[in-house]
Short mmCIF file of C-alpha atoms in Angstrom, two decimals:
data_model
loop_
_atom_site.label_atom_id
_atom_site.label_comp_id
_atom_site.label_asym_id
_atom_site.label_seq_id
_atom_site.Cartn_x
_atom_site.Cartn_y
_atom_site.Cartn_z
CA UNK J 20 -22.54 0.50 -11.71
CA UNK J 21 -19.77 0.72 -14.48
CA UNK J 22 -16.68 2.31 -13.93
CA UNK J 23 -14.99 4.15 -16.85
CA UNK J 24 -11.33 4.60 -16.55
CA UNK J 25 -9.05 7.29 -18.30
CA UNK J 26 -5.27 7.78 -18.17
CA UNK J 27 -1.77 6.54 -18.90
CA UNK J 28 -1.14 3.23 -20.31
CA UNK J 29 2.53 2.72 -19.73
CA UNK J 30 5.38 -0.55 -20.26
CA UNK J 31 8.19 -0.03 -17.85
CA UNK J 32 11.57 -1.54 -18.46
CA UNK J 33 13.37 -1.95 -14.97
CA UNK J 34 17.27 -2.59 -14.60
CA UNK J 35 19.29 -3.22 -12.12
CA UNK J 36 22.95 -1.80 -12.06
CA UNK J 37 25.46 -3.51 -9.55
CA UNK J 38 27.68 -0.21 -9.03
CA UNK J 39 27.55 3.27 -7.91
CA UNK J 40 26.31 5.99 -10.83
CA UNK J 41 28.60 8.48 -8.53
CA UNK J 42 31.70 6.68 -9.52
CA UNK J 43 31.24 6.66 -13.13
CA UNK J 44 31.02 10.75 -12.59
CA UNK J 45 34.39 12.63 -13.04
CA UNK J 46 34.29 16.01 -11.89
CA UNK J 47 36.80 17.66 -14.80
CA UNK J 48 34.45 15.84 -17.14
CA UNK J 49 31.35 16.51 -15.95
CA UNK J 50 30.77 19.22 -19.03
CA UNK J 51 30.73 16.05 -21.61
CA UNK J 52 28.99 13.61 -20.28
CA UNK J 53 29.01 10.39 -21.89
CA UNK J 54 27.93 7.62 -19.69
CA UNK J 55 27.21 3.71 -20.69
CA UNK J 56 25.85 1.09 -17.53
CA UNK J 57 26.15 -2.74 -17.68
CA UNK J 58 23.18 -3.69 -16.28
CA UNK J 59 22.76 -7.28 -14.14
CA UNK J 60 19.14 -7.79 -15.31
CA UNK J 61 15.96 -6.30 -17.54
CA UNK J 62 12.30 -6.95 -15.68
CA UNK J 63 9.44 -5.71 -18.11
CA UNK J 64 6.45 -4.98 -16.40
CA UNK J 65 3.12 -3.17 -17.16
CA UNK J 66 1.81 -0.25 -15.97
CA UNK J 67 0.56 3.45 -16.32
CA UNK J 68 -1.96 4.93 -13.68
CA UNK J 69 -5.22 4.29 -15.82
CA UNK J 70 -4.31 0.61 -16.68
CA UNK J 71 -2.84 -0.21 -13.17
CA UNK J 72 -6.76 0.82 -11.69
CA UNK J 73 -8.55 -0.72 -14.40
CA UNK J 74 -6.41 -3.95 -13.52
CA UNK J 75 -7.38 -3.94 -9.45
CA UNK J 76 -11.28 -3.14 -10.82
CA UNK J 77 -10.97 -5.97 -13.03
CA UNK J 78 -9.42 -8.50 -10.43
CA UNK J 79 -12.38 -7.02 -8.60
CA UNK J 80 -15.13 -8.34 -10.68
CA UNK J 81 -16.18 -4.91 -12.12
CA UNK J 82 -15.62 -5.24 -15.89
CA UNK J 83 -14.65 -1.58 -15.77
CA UNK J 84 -14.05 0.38 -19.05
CA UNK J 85 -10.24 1.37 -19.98
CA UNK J 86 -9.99 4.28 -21.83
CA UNK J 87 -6.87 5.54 -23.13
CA UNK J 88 -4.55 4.96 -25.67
CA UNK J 89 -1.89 2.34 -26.44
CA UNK J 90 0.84 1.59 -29.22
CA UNK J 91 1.11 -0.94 -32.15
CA UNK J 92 2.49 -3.63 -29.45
CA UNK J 93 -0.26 -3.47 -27.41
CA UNK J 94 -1.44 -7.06 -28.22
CA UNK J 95 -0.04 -9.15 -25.34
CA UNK J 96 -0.67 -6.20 -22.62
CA UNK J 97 -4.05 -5.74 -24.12
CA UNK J 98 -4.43 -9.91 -23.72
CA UNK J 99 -3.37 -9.88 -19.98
CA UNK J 100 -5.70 -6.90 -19.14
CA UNK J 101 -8.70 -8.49 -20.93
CA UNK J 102 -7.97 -11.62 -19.02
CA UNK J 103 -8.27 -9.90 -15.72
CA UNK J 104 -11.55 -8.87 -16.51
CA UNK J 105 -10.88 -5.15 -18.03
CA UNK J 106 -12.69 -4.01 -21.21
CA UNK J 107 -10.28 -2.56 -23.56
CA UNK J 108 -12.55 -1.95 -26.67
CA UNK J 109 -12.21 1.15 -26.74
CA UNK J 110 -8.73 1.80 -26.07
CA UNK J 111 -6.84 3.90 -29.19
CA UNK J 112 -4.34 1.91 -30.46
CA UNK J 113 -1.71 3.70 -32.59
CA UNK J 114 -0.48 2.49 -35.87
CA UNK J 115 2.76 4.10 -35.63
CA UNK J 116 3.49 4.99 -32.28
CA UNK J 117 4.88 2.22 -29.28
CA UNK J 118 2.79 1.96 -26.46
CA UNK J 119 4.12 4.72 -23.76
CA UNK J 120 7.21 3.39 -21.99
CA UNK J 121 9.83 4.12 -19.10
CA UNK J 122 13.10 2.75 -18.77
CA UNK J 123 14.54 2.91 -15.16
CA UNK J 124 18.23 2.33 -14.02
CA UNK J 125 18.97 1.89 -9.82
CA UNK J 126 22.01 1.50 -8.63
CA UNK J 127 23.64 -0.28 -5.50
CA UNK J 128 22.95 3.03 -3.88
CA UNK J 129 19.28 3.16 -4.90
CA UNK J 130 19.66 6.23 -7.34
CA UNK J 131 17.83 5.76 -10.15
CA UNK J 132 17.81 7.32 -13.79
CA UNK J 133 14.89 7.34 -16.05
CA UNK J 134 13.51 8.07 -19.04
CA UNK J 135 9.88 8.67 -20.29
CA UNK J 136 8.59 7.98 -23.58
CA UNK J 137 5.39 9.06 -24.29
CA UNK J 138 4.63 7.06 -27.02
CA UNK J 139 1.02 6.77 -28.06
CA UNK J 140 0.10 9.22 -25.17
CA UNK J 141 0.11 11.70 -28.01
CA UNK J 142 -2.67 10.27 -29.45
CA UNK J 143 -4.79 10.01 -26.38
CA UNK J 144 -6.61 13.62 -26.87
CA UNK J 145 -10.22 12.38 -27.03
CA UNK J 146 -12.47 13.76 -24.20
CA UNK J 147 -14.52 11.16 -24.70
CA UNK J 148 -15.22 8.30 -27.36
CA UNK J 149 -18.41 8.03 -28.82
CA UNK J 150 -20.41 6.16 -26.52
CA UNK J 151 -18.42 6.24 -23.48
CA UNK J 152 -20.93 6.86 -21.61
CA UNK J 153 -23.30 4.08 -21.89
CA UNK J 154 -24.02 2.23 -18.45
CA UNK J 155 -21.28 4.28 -16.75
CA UNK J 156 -21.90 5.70 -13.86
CA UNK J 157 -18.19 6.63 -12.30
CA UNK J 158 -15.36 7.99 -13.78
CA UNK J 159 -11.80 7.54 -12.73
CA UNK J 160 -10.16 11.06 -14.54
CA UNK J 161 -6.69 9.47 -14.51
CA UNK J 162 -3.53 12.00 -15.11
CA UNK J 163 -3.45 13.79 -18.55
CA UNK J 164 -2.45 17.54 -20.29
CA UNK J 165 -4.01 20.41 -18.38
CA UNK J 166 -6.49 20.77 -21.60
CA UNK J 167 -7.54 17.16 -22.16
CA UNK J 168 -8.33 16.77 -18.35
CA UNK J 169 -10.12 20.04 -18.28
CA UNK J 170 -12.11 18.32 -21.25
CA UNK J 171 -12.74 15.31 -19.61
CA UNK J 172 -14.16 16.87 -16.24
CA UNK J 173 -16.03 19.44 -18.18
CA UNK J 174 -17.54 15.89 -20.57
CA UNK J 175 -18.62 14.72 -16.77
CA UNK J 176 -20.29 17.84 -15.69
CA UNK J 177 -22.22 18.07 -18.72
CA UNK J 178 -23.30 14.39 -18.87
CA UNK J 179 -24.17 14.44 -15.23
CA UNK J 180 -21.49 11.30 -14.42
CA UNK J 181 -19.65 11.62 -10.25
CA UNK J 182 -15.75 11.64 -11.14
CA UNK J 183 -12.80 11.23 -8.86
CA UNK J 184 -9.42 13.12 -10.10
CA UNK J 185 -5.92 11.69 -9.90
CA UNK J 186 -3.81 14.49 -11.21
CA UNK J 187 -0.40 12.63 -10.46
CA UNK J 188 2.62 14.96 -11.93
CA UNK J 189 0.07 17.81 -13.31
CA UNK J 190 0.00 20.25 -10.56
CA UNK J 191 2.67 22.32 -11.67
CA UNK J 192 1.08 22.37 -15.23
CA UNK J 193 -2.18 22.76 -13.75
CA UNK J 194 -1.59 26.00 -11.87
CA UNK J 195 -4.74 27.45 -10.10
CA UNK J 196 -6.44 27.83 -13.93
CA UNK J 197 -6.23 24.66 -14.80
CA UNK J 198 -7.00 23.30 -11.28
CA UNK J 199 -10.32 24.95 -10.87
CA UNK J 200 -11.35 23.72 -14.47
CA UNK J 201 -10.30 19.80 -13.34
CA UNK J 202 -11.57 19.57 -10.09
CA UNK J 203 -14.73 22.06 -9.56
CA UNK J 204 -17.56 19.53 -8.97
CA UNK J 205 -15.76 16.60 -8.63
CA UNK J 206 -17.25 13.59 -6.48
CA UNK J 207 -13.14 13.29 -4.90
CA UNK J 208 -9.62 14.06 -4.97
CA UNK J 209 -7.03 11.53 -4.03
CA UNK J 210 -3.16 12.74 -4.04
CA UNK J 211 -0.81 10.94 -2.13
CA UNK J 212 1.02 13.27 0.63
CA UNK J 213 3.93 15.06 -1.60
CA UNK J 214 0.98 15.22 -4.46
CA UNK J 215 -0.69 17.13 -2.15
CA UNK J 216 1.84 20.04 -1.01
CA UNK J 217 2.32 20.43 -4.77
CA UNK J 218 -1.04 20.94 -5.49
CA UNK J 219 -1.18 23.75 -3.23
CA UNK J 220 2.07 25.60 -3.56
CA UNK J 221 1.12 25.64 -7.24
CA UNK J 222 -2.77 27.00 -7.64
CA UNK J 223 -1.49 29.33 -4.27
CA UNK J 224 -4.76 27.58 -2.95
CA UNK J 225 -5.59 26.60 0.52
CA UNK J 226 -6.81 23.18 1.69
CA UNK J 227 -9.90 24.99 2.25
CA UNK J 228 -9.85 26.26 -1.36
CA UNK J 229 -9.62 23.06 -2.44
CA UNK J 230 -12.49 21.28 -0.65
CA UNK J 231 -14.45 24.28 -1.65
CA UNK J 232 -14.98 22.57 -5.67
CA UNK J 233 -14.47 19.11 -4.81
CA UNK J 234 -16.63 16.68 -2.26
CA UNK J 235 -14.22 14.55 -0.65
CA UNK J 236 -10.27 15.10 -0.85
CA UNK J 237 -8.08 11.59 0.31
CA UNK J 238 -4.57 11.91 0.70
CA UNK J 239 -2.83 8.38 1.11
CA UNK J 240 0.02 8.51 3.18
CA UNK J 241 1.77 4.82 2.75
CA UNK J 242 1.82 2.65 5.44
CA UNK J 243 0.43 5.13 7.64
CA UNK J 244 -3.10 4.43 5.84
CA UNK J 245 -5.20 7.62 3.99
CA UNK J 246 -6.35 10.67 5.38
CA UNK J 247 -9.76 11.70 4.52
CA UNK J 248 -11.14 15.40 4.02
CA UNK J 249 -14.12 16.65 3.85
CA UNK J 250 -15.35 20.78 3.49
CA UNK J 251 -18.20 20.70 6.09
CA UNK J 252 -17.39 17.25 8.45
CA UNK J 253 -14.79 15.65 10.14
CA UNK J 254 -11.40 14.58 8.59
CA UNK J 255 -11.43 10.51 9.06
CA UNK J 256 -7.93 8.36 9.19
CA UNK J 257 -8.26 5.28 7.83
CA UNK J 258 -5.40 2.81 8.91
CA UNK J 259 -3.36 0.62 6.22
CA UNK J 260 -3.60 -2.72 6.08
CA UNK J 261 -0.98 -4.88 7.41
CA UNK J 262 1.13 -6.67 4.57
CA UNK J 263 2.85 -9.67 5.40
CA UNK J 264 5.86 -9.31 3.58
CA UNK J 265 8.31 -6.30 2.67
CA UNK J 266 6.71 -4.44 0.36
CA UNK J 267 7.30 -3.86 -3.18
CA UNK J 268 5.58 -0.20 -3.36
CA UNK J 269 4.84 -0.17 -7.29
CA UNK J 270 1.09 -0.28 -8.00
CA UNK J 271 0.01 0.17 -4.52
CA UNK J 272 -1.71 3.65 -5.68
CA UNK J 273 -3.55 2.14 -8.32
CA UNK J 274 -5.01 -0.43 -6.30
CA UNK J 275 -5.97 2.28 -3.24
CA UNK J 276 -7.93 4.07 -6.03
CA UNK J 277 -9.03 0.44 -7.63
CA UNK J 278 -10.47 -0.71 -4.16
CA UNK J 279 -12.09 2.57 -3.47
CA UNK J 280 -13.79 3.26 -6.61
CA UNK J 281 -15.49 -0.57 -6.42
CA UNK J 282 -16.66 0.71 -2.79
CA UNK J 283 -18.04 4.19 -4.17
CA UNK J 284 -19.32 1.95 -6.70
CA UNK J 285 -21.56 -0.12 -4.27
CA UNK J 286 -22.90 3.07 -2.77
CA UNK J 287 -20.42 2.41 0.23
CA UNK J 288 -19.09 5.60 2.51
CA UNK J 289 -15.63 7.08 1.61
CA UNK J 290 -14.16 5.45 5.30
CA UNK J 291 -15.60 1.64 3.96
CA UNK J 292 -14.39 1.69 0.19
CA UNK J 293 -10.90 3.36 1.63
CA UNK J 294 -10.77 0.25 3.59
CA UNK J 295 -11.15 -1.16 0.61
CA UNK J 296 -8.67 0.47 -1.19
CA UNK J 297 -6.40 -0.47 1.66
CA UNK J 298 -6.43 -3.93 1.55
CA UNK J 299 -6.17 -3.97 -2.20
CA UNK J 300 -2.61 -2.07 -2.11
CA UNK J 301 -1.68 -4.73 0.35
CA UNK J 302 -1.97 -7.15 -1.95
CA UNK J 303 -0.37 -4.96 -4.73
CA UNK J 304 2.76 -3.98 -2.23
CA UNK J 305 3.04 -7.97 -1.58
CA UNK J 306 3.30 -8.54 -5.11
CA UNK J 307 6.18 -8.07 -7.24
CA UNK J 308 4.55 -5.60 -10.11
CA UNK J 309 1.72 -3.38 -10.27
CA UNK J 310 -0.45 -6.25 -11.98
CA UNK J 311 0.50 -9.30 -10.66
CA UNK J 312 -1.87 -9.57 -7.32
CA UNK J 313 -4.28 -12.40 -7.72
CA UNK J 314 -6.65 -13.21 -4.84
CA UNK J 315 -10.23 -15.07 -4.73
CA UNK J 316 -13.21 -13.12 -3.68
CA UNK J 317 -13.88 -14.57 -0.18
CA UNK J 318 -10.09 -14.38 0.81
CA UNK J 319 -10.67 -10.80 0.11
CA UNK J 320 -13.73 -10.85 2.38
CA UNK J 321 -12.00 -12.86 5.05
CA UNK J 322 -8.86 -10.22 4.49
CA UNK J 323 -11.17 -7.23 4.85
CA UNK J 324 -13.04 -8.16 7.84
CA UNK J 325 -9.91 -9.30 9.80
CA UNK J 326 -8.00 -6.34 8.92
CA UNK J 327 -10.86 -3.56 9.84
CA UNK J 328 -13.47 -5.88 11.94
CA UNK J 329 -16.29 -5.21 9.49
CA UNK J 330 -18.46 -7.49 8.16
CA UNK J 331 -18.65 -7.16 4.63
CA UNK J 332 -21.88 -8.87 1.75
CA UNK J 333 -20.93 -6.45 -1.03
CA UNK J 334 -17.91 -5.54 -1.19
CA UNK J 335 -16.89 -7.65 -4.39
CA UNK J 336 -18.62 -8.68 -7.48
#
């Protein structure tokens, strides 16, 4: 089964700054700020929700399709994601427009300032490109405006195609509206905990409300593993799998959903392709980017089985 992929496609600059942002703030002056950091170092890395999946599907062996839009320096990104096995033909590439980026500043202290540029994210406002839909047969509906996600679910309904909803930073633009045109008949729901208690303090919705329009709602919780919901069975805990290194959290999300969807994919049950989805964010969090992982297909068998005790046949292409 083919995988189609929607969302963000996003370059983030990284720097480092050796001192404290708090001492470069003077309270008499704090009307006019003009502030300037020397930064220690500059780390370019590549990422955006939509790509960061397609990447773990790809490293998978799924070929999935990327959908999305990019900018006019999308050629060496759009290189490095072909050559982990992601299909970018149909990604919109601007011909005025950067690709989406964020620059982020940390400090000794850990604060951090950033800044988002969407970029080509303007352009991304197709539902769905002619054709999309050939050979799919799951659909990750990766973060986008209220409208073009209610678009994109209602494009699923009609064509009949299972879809799993990350609405990452929407919920507040969502509201309960927007919500119940997003996620009514959708195949699952995966927030990560603080995603979640925004979700519902913003449609007013119970968790009840919510499992009442979608089929399965996970909520990943770190290195305490996911949490699985369902409307009419059991909740399920799945536990994380152990990393053998301290972690470097970016990408860890996108490779949870990555790992899952491949299991869904196969036809698995939501408690096998979460383990899934576990062990691939291991190797994300041991990594030092969101798409720098590698591994071979059997040490991901060996890693599986080890980790959760289960024999696996299927669980990569």
């Amino acid at each position: 089964m083919r995988i189609a992929v929607t969302g963000p496609i996003v370059i983030d600059d990284l720097m480092t700054f050796p001192g404290r942002f708090t001492h470069q703030l003077l309270p008499a002056q704090l009307k006019h700020l003009s502030l300037s950091f020397l930064v220690d170092d500059l780390e370019v890395r590549y990422g955006g929700v939509a790509a960061n999946v397609a990447y773990g599907l790809g490293r998978l062996g799924r070929r999935p399709l990327l959908l999305g839009a990019a900018g006019k320096d999308f050629g060496d990104y759009r290189a490095r994601l072909e050559e982990a096995g992601v299909d970018t033909s149909l990604v919109h590439v601007s011909a005025e427009r950067p690709t989406a980026r964020t620059f982020d500043t940390t400090d000794a202290d850990r604060n951090r300032i950033t800044s988002f540029h969407p970029g080509a994210l303007a352009e991304d406002t197709a539902p769905g490109p002619e054709g999309w839909s050939e050979g799919v047969g799951l659909v990750f509906l990766g973060p986008a405006p209220a409208p073009l996600m209610a678009a994109r679910a209602d494009e699923c309904r009609r064509l009949g195609l299972p879809f799993l909803v990350d609405a990452a930073g929407r919920a507040e633009e969502l509201g309960a509206e927007g919500a119940e045109a997003v996620l009514t008949g959708a195949d699952c729901l995966v927030t990560n905990r603080h995603e979640r208690s925004l979700l519902l303090n913003h449609t007013g919705w119970t968790s009840e409300d919510v499992l009442r329009r979608v089929g399965t709602w996970i909520t990943t919780l770190g290195p305490e593993g996911v949490w699985i919901d369902y409307a009419d069975e059991s909740s399920v805990a799945v536990p994380a799998a152990p990393i053998s290194r301290l972690p470097d959290t970016a990408g860890a999300g996108g490779a949870f959903r990555a790992g899952y969807l491949a299991g869904r994919a196969d036809g698995l049950p939501d408690e096998e392709a979460a383990r899934m989805g576990c062990v691939l964010a291991a190797y994300a969090l041991e990594s030092a980017g969101s798409q720098d992982y590698l591994f071979t297909a059997e040490g991901f068998r060996e890693r599986l089985t080890e980790t959760y005790l289960t024999p696996t046949d299927t669980y990569i292409g």
